[in-house]
mmCIF file of C-alpha atoms and ligand atoms in Angstrom:
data_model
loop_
_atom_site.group_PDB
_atom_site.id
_atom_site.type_symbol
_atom_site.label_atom_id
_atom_site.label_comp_id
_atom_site.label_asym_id
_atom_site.label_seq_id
_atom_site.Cartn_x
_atom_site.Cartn_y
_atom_site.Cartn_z
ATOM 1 C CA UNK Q 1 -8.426 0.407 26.989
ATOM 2 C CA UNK Q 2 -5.735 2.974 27.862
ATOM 3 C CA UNK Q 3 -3.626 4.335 24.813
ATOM 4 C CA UNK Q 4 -0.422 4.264 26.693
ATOM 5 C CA UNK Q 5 -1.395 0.360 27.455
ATOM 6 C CA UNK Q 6 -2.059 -0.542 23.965
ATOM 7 C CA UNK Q 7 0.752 1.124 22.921
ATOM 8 C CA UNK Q 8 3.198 -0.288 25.539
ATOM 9 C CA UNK Q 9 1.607 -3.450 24.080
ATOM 10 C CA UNK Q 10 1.887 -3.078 20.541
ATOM 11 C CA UNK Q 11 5.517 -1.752 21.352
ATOM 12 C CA UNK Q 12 6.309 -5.234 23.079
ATOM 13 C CA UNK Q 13 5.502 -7.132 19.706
ATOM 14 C CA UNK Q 14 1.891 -8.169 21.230
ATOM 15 C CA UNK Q 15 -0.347 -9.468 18.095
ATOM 16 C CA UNK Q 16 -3.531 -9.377 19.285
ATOM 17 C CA UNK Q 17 -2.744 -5.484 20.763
ATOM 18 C CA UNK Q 18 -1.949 -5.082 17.324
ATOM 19 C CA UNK Q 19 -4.973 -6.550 16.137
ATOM 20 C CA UNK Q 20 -7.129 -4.165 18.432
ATOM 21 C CA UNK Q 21 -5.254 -1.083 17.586
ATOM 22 C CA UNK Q 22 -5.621 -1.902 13.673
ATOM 23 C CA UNK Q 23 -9.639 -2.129 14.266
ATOM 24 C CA UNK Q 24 -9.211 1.168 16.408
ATOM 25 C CA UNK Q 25 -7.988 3.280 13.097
ATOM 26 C CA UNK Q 26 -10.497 1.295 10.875
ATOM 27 C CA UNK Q 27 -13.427 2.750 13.171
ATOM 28 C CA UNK Q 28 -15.414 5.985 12.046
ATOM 29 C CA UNK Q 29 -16.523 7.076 15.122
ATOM 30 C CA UNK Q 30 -15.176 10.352 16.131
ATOM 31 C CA UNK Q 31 -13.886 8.962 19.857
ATOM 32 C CA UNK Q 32 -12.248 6.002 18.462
ATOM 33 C CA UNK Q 33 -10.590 8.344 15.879
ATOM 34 C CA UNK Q 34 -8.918 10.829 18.333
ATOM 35 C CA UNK Q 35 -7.647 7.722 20.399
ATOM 36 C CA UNK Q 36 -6.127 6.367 17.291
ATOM 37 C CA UNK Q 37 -4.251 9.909 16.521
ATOM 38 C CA UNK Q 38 -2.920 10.084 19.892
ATOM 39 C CA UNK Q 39 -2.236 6.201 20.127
ATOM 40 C CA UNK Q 40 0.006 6.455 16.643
ATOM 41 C CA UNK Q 41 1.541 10.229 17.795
ATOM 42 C CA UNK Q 42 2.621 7.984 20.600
ATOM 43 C CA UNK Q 43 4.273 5.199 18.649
ATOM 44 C CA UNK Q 44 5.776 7.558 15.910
ATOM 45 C CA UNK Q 45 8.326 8.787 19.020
ATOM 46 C CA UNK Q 46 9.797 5.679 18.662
ATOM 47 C CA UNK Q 47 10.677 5.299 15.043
ATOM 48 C CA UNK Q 48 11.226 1.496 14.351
ATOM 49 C CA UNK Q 49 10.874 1.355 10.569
ATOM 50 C CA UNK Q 50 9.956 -1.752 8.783
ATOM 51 C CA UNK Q 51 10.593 -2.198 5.119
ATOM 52 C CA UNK Q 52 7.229 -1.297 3.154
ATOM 53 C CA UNK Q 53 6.618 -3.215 -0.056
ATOM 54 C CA UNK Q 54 3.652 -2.418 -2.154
ATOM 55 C CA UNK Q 55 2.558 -5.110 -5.098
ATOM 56 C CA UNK Q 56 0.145 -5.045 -7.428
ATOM 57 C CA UNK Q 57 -1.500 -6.922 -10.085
ATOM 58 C CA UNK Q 58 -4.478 -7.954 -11.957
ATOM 59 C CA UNK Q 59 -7.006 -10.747 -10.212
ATOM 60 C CA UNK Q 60 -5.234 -14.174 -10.964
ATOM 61 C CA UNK Q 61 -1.486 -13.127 -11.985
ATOM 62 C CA UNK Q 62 -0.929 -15.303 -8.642
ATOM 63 C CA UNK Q 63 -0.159 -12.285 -5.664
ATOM 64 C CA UNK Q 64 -1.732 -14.572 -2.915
ATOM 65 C CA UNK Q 65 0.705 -17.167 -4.076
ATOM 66 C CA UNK Q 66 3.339 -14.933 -4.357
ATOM 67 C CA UNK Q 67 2.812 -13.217 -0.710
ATOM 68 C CA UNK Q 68 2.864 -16.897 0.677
ATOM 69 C CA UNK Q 69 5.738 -17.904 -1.038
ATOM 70 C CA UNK Q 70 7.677 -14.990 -0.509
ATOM 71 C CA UNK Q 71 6.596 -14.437 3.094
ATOM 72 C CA UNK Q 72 7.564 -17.604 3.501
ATOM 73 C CA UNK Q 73 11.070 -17.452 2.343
ATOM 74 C CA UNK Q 74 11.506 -13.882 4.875
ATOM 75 C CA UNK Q 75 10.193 -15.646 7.806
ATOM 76 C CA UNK Q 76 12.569 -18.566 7.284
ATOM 77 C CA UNK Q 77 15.044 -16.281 7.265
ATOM 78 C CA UNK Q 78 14.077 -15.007 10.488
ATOM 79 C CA UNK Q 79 12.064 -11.752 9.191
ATOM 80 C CA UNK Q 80 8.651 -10.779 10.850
ATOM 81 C CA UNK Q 81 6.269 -10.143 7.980
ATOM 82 C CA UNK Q 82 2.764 -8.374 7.579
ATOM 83 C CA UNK Q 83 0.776 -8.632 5.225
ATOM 84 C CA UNK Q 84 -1.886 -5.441 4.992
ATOM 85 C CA UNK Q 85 -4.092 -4.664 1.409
ATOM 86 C CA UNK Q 86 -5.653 -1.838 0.001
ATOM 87 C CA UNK Q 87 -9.161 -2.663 -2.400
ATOM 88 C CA UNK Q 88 -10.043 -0.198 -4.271
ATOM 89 C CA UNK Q 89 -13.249 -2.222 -4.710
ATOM 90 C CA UNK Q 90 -16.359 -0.931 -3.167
ATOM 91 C CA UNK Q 91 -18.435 -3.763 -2.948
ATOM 92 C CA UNK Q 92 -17.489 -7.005 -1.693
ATOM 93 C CA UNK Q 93 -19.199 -8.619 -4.024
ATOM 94 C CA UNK Q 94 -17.324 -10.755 -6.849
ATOM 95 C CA UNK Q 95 -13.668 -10.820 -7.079
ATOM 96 C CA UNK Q 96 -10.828 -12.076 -4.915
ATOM 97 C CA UNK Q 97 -10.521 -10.408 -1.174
ATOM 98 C CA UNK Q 98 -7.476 -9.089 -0.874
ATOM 99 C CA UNK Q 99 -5.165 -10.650 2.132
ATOM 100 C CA UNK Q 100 -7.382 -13.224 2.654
ATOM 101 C CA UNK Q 101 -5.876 -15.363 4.878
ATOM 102 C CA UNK Q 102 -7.785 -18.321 3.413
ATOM 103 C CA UNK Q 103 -5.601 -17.637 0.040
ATOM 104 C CA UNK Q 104 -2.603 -18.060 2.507
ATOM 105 C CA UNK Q 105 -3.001 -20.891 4.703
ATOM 106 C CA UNK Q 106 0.637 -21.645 5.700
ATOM 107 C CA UNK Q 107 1.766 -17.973 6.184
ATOM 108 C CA UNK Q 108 -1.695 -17.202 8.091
ATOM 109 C CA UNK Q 109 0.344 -20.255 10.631
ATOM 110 C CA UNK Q 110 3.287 -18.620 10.627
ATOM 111 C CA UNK Q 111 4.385 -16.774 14.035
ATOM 112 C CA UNK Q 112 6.422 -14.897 12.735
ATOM 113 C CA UNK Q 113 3.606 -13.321 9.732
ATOM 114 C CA UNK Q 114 0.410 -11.396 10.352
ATOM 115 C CA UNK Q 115 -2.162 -10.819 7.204
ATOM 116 C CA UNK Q 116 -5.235 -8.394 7.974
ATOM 117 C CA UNK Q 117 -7.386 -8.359 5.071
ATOM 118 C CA UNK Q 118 -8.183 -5.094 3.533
ATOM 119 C CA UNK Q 119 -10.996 -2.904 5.581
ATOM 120 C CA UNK Q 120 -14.697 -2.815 3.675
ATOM 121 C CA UNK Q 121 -14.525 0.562 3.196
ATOM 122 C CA UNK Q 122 -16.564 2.187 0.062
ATOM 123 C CA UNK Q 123 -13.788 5.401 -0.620
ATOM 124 C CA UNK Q 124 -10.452 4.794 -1.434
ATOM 125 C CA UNK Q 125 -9.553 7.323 0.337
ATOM 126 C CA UNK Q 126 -10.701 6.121 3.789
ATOM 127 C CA UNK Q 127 -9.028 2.804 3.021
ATOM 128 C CA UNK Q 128 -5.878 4.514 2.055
ATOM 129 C CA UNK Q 129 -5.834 6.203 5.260
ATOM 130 C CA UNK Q 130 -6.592 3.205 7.647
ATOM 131 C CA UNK Q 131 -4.021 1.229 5.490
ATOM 132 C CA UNK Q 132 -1.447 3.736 5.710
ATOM 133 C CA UNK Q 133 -2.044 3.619 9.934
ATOM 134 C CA UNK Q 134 -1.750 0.166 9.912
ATOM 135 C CA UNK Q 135 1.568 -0.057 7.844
ATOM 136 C CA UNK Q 136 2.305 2.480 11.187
ATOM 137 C CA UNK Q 137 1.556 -0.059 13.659
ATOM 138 C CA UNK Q 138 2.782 -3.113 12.035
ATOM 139 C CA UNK Q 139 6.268 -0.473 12.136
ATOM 140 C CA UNK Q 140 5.838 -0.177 15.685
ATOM 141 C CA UNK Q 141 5.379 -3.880 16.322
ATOM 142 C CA UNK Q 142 8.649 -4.791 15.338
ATOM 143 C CA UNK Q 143 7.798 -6.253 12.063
ATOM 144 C CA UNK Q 144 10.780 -5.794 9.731
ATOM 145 C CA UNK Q 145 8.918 -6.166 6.236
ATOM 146 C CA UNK Q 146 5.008 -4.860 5.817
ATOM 147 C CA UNK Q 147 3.760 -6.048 2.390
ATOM 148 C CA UNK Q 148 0.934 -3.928 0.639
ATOM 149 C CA UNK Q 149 -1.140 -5.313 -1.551
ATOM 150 C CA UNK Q 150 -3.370 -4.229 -4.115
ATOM 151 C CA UNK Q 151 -5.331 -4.921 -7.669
ATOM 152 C CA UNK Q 152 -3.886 -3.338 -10.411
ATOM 153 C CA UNK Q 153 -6.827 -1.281 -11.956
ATOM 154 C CA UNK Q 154 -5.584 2.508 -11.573
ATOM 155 C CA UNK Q 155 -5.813 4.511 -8.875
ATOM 156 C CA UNK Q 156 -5.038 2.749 -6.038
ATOM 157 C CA UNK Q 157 -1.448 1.307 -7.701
ATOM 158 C CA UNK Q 158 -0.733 4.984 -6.803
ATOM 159 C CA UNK Q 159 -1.910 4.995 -3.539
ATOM 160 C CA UNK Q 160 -0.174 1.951 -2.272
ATOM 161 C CA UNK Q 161 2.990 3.687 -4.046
ATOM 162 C CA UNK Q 162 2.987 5.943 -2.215
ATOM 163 C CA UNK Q 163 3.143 4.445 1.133
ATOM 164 C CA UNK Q 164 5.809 2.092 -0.193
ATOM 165 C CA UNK Q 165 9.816 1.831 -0.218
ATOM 166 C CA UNK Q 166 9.782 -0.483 -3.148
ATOM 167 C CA UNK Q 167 6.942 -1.551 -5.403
ATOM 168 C CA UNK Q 168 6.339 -4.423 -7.233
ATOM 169 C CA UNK Q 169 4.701 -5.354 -10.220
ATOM 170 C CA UNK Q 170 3.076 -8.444 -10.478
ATOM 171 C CA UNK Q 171 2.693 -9.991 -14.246
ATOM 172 C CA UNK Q 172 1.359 -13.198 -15.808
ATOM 173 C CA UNK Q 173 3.173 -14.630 -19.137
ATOM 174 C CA UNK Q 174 1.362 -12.730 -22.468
ATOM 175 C CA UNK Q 175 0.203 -14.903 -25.219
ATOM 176 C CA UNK Q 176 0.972 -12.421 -27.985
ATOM 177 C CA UNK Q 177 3.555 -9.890 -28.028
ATOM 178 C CA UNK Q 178 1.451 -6.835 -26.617
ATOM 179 C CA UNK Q 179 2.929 -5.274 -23.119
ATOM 180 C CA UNK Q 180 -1.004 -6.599 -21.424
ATOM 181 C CA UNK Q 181 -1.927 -3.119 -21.716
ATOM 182 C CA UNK Q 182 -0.286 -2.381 -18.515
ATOM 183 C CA UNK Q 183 -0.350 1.244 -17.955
ATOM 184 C CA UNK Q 184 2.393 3.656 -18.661
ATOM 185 C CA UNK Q 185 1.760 5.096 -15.196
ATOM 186 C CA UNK Q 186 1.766 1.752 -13.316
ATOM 187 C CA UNK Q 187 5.511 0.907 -15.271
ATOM 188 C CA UNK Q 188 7.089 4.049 -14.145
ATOM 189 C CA UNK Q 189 6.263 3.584 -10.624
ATOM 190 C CA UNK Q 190 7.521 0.090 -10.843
ATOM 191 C CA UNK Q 191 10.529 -0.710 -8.873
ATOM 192 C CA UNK Q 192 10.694 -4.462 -9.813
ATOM 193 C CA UNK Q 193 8.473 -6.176 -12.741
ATOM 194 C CA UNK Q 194 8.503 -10.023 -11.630
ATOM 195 C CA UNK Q 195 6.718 -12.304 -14.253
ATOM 196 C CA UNK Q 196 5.245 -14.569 -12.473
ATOM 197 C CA UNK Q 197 4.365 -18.252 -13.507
ATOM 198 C CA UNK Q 198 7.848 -19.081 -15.115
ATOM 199 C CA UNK Q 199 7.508 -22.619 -14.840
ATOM 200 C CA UNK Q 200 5.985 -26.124 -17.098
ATOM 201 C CA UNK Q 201 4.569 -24.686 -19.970
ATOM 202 C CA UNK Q 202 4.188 -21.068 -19.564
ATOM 203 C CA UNK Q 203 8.183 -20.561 -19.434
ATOM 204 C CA UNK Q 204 8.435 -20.059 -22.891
ATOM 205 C CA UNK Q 205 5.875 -16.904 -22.842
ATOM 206 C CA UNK Q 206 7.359 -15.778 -19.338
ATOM 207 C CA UNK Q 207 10.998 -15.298 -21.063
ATOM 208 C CA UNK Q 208 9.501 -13.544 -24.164
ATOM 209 C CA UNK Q 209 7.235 -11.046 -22.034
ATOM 210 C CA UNK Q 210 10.158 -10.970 -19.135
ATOM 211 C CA UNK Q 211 12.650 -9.287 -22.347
ATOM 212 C CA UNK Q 212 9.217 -7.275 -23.518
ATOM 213 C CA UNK Q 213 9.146 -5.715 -20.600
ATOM 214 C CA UNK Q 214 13.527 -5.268 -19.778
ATOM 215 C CA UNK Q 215 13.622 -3.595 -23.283
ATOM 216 C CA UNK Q 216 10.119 -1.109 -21.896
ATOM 217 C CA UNK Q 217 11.570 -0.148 -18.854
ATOM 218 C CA UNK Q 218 15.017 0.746 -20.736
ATOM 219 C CA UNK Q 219 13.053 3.019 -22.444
ATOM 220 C CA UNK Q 220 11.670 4.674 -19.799
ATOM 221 C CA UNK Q 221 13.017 8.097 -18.062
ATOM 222 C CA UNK Q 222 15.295 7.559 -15.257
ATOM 223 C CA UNK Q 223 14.483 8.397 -12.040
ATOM 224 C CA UNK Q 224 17.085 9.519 -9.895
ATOM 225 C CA UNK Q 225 16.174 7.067 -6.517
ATOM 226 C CA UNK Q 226 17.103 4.005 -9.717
ATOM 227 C CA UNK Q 227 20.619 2.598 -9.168
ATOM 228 C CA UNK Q 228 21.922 1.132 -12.650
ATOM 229 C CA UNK Q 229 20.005 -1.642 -13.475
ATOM 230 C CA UNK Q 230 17.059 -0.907 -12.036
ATOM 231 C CA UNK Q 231 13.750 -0.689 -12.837
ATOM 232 C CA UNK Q 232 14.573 -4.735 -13.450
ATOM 233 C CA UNK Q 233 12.397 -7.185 -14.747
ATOM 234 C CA UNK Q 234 12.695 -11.113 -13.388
ATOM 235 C CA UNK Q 235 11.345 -14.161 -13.583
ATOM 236 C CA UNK Q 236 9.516 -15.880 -10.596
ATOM 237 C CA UNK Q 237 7.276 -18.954 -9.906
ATOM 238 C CA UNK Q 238 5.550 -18.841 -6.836
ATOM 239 C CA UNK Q 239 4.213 -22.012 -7.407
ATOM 240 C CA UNK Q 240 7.425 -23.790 -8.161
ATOM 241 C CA UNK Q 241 8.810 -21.257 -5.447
ATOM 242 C CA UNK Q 242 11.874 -20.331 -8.093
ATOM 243 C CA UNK Q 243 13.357 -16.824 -8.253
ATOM 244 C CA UNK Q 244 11.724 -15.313 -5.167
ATOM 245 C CA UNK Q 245 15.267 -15.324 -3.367
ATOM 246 C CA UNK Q 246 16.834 -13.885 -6.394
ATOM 247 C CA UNK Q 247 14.275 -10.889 -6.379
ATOM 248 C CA UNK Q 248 14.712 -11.167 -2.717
ATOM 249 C CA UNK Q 249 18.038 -10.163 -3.262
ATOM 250 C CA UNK Q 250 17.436 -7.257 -5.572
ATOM 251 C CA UNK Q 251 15.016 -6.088 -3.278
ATOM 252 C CA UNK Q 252 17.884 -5.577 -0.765
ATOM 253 C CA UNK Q 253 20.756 -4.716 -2.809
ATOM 254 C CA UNK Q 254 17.908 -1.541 -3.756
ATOM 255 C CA UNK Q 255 17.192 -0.498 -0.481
ATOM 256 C CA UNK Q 256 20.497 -0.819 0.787
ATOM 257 C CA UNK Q 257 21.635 1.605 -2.519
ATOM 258 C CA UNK Q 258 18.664 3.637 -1.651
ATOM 259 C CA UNK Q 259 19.310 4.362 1.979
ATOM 260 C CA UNK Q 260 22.818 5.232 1.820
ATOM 261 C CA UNK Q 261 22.419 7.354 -1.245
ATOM 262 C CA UNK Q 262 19.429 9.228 0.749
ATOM 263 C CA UNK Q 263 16.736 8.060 -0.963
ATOM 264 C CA UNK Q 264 14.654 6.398 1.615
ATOM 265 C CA UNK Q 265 14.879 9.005 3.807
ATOM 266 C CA UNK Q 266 13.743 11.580 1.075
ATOM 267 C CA UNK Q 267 11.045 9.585 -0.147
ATOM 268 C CA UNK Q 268 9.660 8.847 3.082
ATOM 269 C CA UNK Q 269 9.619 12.702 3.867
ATOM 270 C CA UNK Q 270 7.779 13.636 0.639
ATOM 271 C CA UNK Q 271 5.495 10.694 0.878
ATOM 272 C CA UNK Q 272 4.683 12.215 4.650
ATOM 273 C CA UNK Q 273 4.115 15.452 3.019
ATOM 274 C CA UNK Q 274 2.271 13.718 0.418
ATOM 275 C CA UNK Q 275 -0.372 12.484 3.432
ATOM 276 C CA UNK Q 276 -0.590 15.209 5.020
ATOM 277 C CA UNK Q 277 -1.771 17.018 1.994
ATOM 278 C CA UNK Q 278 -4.336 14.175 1.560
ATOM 279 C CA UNK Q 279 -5.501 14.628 5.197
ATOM 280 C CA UNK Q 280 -6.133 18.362 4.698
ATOM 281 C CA UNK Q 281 -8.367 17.969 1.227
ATOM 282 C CA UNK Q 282 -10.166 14.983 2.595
ATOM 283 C CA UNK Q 283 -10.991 17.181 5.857
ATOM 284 C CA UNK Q 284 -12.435 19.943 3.785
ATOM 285 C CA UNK Q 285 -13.974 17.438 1.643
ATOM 286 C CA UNK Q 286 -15.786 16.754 5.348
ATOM 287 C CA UNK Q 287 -16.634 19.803 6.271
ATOM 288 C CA UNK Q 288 -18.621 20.247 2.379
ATOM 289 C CA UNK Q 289 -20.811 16.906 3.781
ATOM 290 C CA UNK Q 290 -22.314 17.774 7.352
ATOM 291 C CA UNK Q 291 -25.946 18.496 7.558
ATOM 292 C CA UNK Q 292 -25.741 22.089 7.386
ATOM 293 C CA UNK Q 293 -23.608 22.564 4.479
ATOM 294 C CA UNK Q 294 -25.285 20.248 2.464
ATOM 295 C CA UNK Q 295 -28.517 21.953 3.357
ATOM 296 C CA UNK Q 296 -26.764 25.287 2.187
ATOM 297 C CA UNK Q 297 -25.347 23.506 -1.184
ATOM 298 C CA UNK Q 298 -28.512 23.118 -1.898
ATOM 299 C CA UNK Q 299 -30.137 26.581 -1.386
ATOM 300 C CA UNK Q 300 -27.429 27.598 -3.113
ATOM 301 C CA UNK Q 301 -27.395 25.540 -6.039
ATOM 302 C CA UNK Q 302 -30.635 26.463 -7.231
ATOM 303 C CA UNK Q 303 -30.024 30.023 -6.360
ATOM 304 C CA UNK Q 304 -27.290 29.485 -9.181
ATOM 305 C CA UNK Q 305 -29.507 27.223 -11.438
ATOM 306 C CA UNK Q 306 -32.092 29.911 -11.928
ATOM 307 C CA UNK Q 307 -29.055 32.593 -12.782
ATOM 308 C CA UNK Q 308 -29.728 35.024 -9.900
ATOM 309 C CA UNK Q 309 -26.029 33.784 -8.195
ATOM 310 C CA UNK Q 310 -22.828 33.168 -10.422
ATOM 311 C CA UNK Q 311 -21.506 29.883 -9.665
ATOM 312 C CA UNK Q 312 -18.059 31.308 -8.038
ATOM 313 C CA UNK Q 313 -20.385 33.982 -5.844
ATOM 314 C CA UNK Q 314 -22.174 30.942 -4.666
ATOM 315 C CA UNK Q 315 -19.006 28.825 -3.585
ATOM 316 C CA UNK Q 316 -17.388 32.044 -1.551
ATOM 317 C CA UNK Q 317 -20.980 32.567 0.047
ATOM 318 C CA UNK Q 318 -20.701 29.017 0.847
ATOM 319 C CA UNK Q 319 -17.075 28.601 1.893
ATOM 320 C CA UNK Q 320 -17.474 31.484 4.433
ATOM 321 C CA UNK Q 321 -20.336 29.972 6.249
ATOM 322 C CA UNK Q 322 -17.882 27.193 6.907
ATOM 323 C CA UNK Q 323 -15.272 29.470 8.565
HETATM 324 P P1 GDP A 1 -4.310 -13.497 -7.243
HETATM 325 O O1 GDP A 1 -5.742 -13.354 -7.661
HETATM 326 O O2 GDP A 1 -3.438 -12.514 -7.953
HETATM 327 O O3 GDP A 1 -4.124 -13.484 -5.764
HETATM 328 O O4 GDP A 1 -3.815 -14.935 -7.796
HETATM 329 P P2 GDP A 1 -3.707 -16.348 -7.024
HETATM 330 O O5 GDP A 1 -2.519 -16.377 -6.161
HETATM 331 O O6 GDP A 1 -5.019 -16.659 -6.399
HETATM 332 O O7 GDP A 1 -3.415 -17.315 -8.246
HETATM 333 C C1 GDP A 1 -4.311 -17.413 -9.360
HETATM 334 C C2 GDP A 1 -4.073 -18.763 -10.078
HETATM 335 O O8 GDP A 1 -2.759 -18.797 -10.620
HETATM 336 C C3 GDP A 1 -4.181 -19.949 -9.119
HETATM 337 O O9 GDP A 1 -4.805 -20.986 -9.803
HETATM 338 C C4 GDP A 1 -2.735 -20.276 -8.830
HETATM 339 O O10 GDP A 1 -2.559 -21.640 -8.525
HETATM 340 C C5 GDP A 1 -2.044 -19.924 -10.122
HETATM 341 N N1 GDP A 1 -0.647 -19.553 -9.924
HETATM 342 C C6 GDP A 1 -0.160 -18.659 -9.019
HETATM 343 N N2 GDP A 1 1.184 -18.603 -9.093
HETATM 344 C C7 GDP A 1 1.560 -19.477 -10.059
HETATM 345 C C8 GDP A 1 2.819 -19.866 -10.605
HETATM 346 O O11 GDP A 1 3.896 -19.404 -10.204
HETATM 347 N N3 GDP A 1 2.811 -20.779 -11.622
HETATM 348 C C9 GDP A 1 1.644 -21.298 -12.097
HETATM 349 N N4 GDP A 1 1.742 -22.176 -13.107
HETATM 350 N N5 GDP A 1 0.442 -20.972 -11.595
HETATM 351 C C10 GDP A 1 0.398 -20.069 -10.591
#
């Protein structure tokens, strides 16, 4: 397949281009990974920006119901929406696959959606990469929204952050009156909290944890790209499909504040600086694994474990060899 084809493809809104291009990035191979640098070079000429959403939350808070719900309500409006994920999971095994389009039945029909599942990779930093370059081509396809999901166990919160214009926070109702032991980190990177499951029963407990969590974001430092009012914390049901044009709304009214105060474009610049930082360590990270240097690490090592090299004599000896 010619690049310029796929691209011309891709450009032209063609899904199943899109599809082949996404595989292209997720591949390892060294050929396949030179034709997906020049194939997204290519497309970045062209700009089209889609809005990037990034949610997260613990297994079961309800973010496949949420994604078809919500992508619902954007595509009836007209929106294209894809729906990418990043796992931080290794395995496979156990727990919920994120995207799956079997978790999303009626937006996995819709024309105007597209879900790709999350990539089985085992480091989080190859995902985050292959994520990142499909969020890129989903851009280029014309989609206007690209939602990124995760799990909300730690690191890769951050890592979907920061390939996002807005995150969400996904949250069930609490029994007691704790704050779920949600992570100070994962609050102040929160854009919107939405409490999910405000509906029959559980509305009581939404509104209590909904306030819990206005009066913890008050608290928090503001961050200059926050308009008054925001971080926010709502109430949604994506079962009972309540609220999600509400948060819609705020979702908007943020970016909108965002963009013409210069926020977007500032936070898309660092966040490119961001990956390109990424790129460099996890190159070098490489160069530490090939045959030779490994071989080297080793001689090395126990030249250091039996004291006749220091430890920091051993790491310049070896970092030369790789120049
Ligand atoms: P995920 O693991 O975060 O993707 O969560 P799911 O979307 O698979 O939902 C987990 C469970 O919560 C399922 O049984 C859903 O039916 C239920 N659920 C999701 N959203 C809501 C909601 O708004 N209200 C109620 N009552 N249940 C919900």
């Amino acid at each position: 397949m010619q690049i310029q084809s796929l691209g011309d493809k891709i450009l032209s809104g063609d899904r199943r281009a899109l599809a082949r291009a996404i595989t292209l990035v997720e591949s390892n191979r060294a050929d396949h990974r030179a034709q997906a640098t020049a194939l997204l070079d290519e497309l970045a000429r062209h700009n089209r920006q889609a809005l990037r959403i990034g949610l997260s939350g613990t297994p079961g808070v309800g973010k496949s119901t949420f994604i078809e719900a919500f992508g619902t309500l954007l595509t009836g409006q007209g929106l294209r929406v894809a729906v990418l994920a990043v796992d931080p999971s290794s395995a496979r095994s156990g727990g919920s696959i994120l995207g799956d389009k079997t978790r999303m039945e009626r937006l996995s029909r819709d024309r105007n959606a597209f879900i790709r599942p999350s990539p089985s990779q085992t480091q989080l930093g190859g995902v985050a990469r292959r994520t990142r370059e499909a969020v890129a081509l989903c851009e280029a396809a014309g989609f206007d929204a690209v939602l990124i999901e995760t799990v909300g166990v730690g690191q890769s919160e951050t890592v979907v952050a920061e390939m996002s214009d807005l995150f969400i926070l996904l949250l069930a109702p609490a029994g007691g009156d704790e704050l779920q032991g949600v992570k100070r980190g994962i609050m102040e990177i929160a854009d919107l909290i939405l409490i999910n499951k405000a509906d029959g029963d559980l509305k009581p407990a939404a509104t209590r944890t909904c306030a819990d969590y206005a009066g913890a974001l008050r608290l928090l430092r503001k961050r200059p790209q926050d308009p008054p009012g925001f971080p926010k914390a709502m109430m949604v049901s994506a079962a009972e499909e309540t609220g999600l044009a509400e948060a819609w709304a705020e979702m908007q009214d943020l970016t909108r504040w965002r963009r013409e105060a210069g926020h977007w474009d500032r936070n898309r610049a660092d966040q490119a600086r961001y990956w390109f930082d990424q790129e460099l360590r996890q190159a070098l990270l490489a160069r530490l694994e090939t045959p030779a240097a490994r071989a080297r690490r080793d001689s090395l090592g126990q030249q250091v474990a039996s004291g006749a090299l220091s430890p920091a004599a051993a790491a310049q000896s070896l970092l030369e060899t790789l120049d």
